[in-house]
mmCIF file of C-alpha atoms in Angstrom:
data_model
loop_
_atom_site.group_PDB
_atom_site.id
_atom_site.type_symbol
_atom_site.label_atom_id
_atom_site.label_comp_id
_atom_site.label_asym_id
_atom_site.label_seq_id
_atom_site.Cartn_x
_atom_site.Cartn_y
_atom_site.Cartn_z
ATOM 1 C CA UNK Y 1 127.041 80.264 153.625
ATOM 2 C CA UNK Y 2 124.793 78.186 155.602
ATOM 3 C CA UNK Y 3 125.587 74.530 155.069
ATOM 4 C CA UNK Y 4 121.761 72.581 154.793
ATOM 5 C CA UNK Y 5 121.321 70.056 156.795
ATOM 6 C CA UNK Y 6 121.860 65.855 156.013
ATOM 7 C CA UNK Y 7 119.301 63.586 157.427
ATOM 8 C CA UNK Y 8 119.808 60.312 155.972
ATOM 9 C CA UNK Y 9 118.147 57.535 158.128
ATOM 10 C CA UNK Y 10 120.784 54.989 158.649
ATOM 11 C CA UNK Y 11 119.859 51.606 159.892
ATOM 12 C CA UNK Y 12 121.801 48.459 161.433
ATOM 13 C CA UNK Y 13 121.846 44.644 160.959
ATOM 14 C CA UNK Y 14 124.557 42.218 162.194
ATOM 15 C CA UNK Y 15 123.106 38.774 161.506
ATOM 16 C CA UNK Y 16 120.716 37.620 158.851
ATOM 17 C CA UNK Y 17 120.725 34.148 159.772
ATOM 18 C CA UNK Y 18 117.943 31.696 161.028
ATOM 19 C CA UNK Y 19 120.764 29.478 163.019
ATOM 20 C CA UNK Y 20 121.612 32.513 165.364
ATOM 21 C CA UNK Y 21 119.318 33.237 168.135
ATOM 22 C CA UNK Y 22 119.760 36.541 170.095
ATOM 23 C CA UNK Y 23 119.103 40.101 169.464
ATOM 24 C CA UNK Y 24 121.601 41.050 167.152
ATOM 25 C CA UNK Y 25 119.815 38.295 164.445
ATOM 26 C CA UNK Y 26 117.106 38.770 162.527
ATOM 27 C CA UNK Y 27 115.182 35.721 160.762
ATOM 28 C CA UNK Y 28 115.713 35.841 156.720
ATOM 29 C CA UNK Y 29 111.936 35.691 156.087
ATOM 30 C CA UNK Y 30 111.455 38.926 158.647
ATOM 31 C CA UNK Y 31 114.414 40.571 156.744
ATOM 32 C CA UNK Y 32 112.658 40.639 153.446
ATOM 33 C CA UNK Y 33 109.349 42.015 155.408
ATOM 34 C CA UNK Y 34 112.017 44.912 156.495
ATOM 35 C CA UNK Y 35 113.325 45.508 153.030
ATOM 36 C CA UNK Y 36 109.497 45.768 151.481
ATOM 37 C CA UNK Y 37 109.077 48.434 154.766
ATOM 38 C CA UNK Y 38 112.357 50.145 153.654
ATOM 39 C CA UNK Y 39 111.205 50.439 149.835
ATOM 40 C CA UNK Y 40 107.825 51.329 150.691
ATOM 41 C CA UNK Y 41 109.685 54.773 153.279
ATOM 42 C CA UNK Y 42 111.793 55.760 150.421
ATOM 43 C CA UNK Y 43 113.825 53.345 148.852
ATOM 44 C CA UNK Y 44 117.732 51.955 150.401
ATOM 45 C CA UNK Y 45 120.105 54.665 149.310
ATOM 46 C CA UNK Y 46 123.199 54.216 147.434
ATOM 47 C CA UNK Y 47 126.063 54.066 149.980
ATOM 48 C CA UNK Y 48 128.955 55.480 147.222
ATOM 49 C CA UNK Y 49 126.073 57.905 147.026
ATOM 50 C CA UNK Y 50 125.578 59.051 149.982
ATOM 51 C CA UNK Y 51 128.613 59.536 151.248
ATOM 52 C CA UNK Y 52 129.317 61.782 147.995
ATOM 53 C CA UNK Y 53 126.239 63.682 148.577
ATOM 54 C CA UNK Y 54 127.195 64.070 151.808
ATOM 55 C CA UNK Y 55 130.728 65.441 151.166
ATOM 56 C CA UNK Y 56 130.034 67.585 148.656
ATOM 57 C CA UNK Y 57 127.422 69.577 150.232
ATOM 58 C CA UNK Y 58 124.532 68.286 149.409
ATOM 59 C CA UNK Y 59 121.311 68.059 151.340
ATOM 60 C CA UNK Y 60 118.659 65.376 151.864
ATOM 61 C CA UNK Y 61 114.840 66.413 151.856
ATOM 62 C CA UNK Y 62 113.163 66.159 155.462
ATOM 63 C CA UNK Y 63 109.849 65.479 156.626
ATOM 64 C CA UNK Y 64 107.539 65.651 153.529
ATOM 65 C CA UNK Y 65 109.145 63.706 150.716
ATOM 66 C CA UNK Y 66 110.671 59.949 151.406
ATOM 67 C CA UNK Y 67 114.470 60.191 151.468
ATOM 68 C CA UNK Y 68 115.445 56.481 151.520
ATOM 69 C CA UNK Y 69 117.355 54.403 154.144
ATOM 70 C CA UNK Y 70 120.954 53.473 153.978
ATOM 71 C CA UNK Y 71 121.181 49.611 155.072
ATOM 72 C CA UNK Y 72 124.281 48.706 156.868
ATOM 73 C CA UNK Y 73 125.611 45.533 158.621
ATOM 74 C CA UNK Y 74 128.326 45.027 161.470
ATOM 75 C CA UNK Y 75 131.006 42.483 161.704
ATOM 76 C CA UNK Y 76 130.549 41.204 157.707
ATOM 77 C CA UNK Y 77 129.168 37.449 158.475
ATOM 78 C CA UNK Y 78 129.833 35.796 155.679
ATOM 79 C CA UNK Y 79 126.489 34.489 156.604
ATOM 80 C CA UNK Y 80 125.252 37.348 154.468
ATOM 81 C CA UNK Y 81 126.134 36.429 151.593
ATOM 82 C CA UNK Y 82 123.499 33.723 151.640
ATOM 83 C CA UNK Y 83 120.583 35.671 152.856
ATOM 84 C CA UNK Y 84 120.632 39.149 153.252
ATOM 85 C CA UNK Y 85 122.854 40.251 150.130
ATOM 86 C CA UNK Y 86 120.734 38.227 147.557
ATOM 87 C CA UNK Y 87 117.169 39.711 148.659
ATOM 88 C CA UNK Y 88 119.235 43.226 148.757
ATOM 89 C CA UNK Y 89 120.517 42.744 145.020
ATOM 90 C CA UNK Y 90 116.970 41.440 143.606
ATOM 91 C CA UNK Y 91 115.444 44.342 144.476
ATOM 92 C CA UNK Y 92 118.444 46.943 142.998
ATOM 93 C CA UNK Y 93 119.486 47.837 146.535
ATOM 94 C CA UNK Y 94 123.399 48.227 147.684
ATOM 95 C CA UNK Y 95 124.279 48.336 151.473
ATOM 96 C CA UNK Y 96 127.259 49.441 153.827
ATOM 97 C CA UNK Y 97 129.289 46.674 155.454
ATOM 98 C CA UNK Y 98 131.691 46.950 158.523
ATOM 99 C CA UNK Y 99 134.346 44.495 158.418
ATOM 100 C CA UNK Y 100 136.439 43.852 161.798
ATOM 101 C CA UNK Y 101 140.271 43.575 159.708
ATOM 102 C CA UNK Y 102 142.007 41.143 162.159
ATOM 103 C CA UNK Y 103 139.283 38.656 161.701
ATOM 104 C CA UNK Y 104 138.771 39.041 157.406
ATOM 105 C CA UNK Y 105 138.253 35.451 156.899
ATOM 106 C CA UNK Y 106 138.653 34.474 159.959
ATOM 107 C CA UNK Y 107 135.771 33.212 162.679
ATOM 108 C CA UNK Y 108 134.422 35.274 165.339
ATOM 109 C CA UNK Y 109 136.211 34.121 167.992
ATOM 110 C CA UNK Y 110 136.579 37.715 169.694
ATOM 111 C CA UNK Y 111 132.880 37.089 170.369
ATOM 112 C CA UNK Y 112 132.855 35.495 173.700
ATOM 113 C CA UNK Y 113 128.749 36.338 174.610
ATOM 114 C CA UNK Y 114 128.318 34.187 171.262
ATOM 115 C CA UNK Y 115 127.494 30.103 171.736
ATOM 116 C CA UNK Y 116 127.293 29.461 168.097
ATOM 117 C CA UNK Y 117 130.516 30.946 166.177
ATOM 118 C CA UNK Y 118 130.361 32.477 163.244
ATOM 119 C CA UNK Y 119 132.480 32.828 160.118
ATOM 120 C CA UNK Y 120 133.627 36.290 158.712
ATOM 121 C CA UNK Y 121 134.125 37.164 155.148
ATOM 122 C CA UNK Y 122 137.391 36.735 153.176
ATOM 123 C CA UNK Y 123 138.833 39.964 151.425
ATOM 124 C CA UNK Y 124 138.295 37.957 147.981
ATOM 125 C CA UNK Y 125 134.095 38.210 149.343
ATOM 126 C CA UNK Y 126 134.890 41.703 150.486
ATOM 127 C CA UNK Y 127 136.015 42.771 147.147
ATOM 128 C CA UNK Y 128 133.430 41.236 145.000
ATOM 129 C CA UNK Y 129 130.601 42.739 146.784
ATOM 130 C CA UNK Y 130 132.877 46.457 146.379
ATOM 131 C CA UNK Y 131 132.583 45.483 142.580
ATOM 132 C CA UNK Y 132 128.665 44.859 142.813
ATOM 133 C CA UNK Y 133 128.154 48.375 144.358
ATOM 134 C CA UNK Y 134 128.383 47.337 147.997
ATOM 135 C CA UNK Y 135 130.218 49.765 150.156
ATOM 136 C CA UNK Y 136 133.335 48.017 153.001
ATOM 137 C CA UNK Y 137 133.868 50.204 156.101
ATOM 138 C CA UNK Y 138 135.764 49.198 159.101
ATOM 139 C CA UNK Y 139 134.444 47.933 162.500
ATOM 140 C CA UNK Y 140 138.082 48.198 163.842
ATOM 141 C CA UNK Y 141 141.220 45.786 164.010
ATOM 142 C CA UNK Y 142 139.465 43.226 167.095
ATOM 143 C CA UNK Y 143 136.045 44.497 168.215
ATOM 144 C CA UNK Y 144 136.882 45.989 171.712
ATOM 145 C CA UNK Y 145 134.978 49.245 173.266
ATOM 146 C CA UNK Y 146 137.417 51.877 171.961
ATOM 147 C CA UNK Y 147 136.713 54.408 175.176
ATOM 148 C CA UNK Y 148 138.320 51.374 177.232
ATOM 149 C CA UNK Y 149 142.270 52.276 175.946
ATOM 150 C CA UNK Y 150 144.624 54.580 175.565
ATOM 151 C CA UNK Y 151 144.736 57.460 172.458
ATOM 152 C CA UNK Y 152 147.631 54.856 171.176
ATOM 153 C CA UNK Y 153 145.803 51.958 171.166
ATOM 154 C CA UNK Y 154 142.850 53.592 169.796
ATOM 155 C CA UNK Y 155 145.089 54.984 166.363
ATOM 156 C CA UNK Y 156 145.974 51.232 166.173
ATOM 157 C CA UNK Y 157 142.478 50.230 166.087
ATOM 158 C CA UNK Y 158 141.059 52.779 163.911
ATOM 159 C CA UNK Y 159 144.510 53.893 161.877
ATOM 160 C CA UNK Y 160 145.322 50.069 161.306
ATOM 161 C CA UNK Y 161 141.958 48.962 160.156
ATOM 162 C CA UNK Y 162 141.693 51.979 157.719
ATOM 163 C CA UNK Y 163 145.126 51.092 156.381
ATOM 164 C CA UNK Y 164 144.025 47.142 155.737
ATOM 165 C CA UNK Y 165 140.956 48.390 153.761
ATOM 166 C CA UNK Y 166 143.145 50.695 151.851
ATOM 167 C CA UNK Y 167 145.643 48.013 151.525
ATOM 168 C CA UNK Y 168 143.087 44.903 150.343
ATOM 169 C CA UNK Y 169 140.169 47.201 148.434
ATOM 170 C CA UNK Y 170 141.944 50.245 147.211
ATOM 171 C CA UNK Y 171 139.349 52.022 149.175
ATOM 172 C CA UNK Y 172 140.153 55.877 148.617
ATOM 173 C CA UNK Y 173 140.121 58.116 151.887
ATOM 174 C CA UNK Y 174 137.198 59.739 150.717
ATOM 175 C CA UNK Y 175 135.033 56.539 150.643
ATOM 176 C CA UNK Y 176 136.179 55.098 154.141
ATOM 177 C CA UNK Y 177 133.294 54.768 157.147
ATOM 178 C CA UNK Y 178 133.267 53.817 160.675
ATOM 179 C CA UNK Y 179 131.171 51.646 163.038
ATOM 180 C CA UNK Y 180 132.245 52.094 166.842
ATOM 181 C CA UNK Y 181 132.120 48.420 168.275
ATOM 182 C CA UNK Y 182 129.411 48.314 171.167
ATOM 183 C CA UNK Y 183 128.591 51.778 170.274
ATOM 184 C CA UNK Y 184 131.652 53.372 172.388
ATOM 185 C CA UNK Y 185 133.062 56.363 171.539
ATOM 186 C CA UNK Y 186 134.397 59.424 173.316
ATOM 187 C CA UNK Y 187 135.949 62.960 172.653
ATOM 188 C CA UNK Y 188 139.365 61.041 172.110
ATOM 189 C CA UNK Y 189 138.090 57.917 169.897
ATOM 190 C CA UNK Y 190 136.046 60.682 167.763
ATOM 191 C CA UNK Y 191 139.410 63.214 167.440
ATOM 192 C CA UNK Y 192 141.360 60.136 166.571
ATOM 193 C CA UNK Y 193 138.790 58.940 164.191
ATOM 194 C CA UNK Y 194 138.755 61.950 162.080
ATOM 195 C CA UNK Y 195 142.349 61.504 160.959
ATOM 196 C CA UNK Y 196 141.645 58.565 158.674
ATOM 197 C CA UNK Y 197 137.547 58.380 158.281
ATOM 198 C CA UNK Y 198 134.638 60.908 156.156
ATOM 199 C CA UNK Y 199 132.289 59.531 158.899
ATOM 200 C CA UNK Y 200 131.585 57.711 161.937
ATOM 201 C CA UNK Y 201 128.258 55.489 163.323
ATOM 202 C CA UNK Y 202 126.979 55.044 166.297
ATOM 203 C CA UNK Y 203 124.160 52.402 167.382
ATOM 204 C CA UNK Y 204 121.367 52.528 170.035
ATOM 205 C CA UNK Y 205 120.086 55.695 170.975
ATOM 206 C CA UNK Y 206 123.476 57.626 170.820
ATOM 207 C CA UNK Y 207 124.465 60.142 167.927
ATOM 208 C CA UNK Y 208 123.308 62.792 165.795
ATOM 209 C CA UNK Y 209 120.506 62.719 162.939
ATOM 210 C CA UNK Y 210 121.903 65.149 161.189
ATOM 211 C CA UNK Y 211 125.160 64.053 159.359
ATOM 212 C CA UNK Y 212 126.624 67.044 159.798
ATOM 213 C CA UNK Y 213 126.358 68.077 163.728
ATOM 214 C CA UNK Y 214 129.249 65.508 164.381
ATOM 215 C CA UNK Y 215 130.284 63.578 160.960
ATOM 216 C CA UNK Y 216 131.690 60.834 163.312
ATOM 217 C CA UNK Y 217 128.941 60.418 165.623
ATOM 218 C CA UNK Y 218 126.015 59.335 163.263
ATOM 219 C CA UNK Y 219 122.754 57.652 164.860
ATOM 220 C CA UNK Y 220 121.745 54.215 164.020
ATOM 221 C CA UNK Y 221 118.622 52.325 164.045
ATOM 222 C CA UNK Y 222 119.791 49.280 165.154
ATOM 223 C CA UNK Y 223 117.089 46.443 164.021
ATOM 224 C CA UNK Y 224 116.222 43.639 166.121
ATOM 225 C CA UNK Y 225 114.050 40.288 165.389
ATOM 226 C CA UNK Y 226 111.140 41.985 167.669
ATOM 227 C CA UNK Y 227 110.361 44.291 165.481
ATOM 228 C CA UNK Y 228 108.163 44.338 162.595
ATOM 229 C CA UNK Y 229 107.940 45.817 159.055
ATOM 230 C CA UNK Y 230 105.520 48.158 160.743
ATOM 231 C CA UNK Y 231 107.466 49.352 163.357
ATOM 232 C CA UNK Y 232 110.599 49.658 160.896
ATOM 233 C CA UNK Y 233 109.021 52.132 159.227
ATOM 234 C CA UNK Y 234 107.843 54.250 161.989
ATOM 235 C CA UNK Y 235 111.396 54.369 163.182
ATOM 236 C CA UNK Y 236 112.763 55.456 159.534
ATOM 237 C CA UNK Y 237 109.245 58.145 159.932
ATOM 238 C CA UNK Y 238 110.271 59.276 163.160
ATOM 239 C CA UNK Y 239 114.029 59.668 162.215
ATOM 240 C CA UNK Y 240 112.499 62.056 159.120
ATOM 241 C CA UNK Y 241 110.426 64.248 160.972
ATOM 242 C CA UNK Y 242 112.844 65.417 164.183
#
């Protein structure tokens, strides 16, 4: 039996925050122009959802009908709890979060490009926004390119961080996700990943649009403050009709 194809458009945010310049923030008032761009392309999928959908065989329409957008953010800024999580929750809408475990609660000091540091969220935040229908997946222990160590190091990363979520959210196995810092995974990071994760995500222009070529190797639209609502939903358009 021929297992139909999953091609849910995932997209990627780290900062929602109008005191962090750079790339990897986008302005609060341009956020909300993304999220009418998002609901107008199909809607922001579940996360708990997806993921089931996803495991349990289930397949996503493609091309013709709008098959919403799931919304994820790197590195859990507690930031987001005072911009990007309210506009999410007024319009019904639930998101993925990737939470780097050594620095729950903690600020970003493993960010040494960053000039302005940044606080992350405590597992007390973590938890609450599990019990509002947000989804916590890990972004590793300490936010270092993965292909840069050895298979050892790499199970502490990935094993260690799985085991604090399971530890501090009572996340089941079933519901835990992966973002690869920087985007940087190999054969190795991917073969170790699949001992403790339902699914990896990449970022940039690496992975797979379909969920199901390589579970652990999932493209990303990763959003930056250049872009518009216009050229959001292109993206999302373009993502739907390969």
């Amino acid at each position: 039996m021929t297992v139909p194809a999953f091609q849910l458009p995932v997209i990627s945010y780290h900062h929602v925050d109008d005191a962090v310049d750079g790339m990897w923030s986008v302005p609060p008032a341009l956020f909300r122009e993304h999220l009418a761009a998002i609901a107008d392309t199909g809607g922001a999928a579940d996360p708990r959802a997806a993921l089931e959908s996803f495991r349990s065989g289930g397949s996503e329409p493609n091309g013709s009908e709008p098959i919403g957008t799931l919304i994820t953010f790197d590195d859990a800024y507690r930031s987001l709890l005072d911009t990007a999580i309210p506009e999410l929750e007024a319009r019904g809408m639930r998101c993925l979060i990737f939470a780097i475990t050594d620095y729950v609660g903690a600020w970003d000091s493993w960010n040494a490009r960053s000039h302005v540091r940044s606080a992350h969220m405590s597992w007390e935040e973590l938890e609450e926004l599990t019990e509002r229908g947000h989804l916590i997946g890990s972004h590793t222990r300490s936010h270092h390119a993965l292909v840069k160590f050895d298979r050892e190091r790499i199970k502490s990363e990935l094993h260690g961080s799985a085991e604090a979520l399971e530890l501090h959210l009572g996340l089941p196995a079933r519901d835990l996700s992966l973002a690869y810092p920087y985007g940087s995974f190999d054969d190795t990071v991917i073969g170790v990943a699949k001992k403790r994760y339902a699914c990896g995500f990449a970022s940039g222009n690496k992975g797979v649009r379909d969920w199901r070529a390589e579970p652990h190797a999932i493209h990303r639209i990763t959003a930056v403050p250049e872009w518009s609502a216009a050229e959001i939903a292109r993206r999302i358009e373009l993502w739907t009709s390969r």
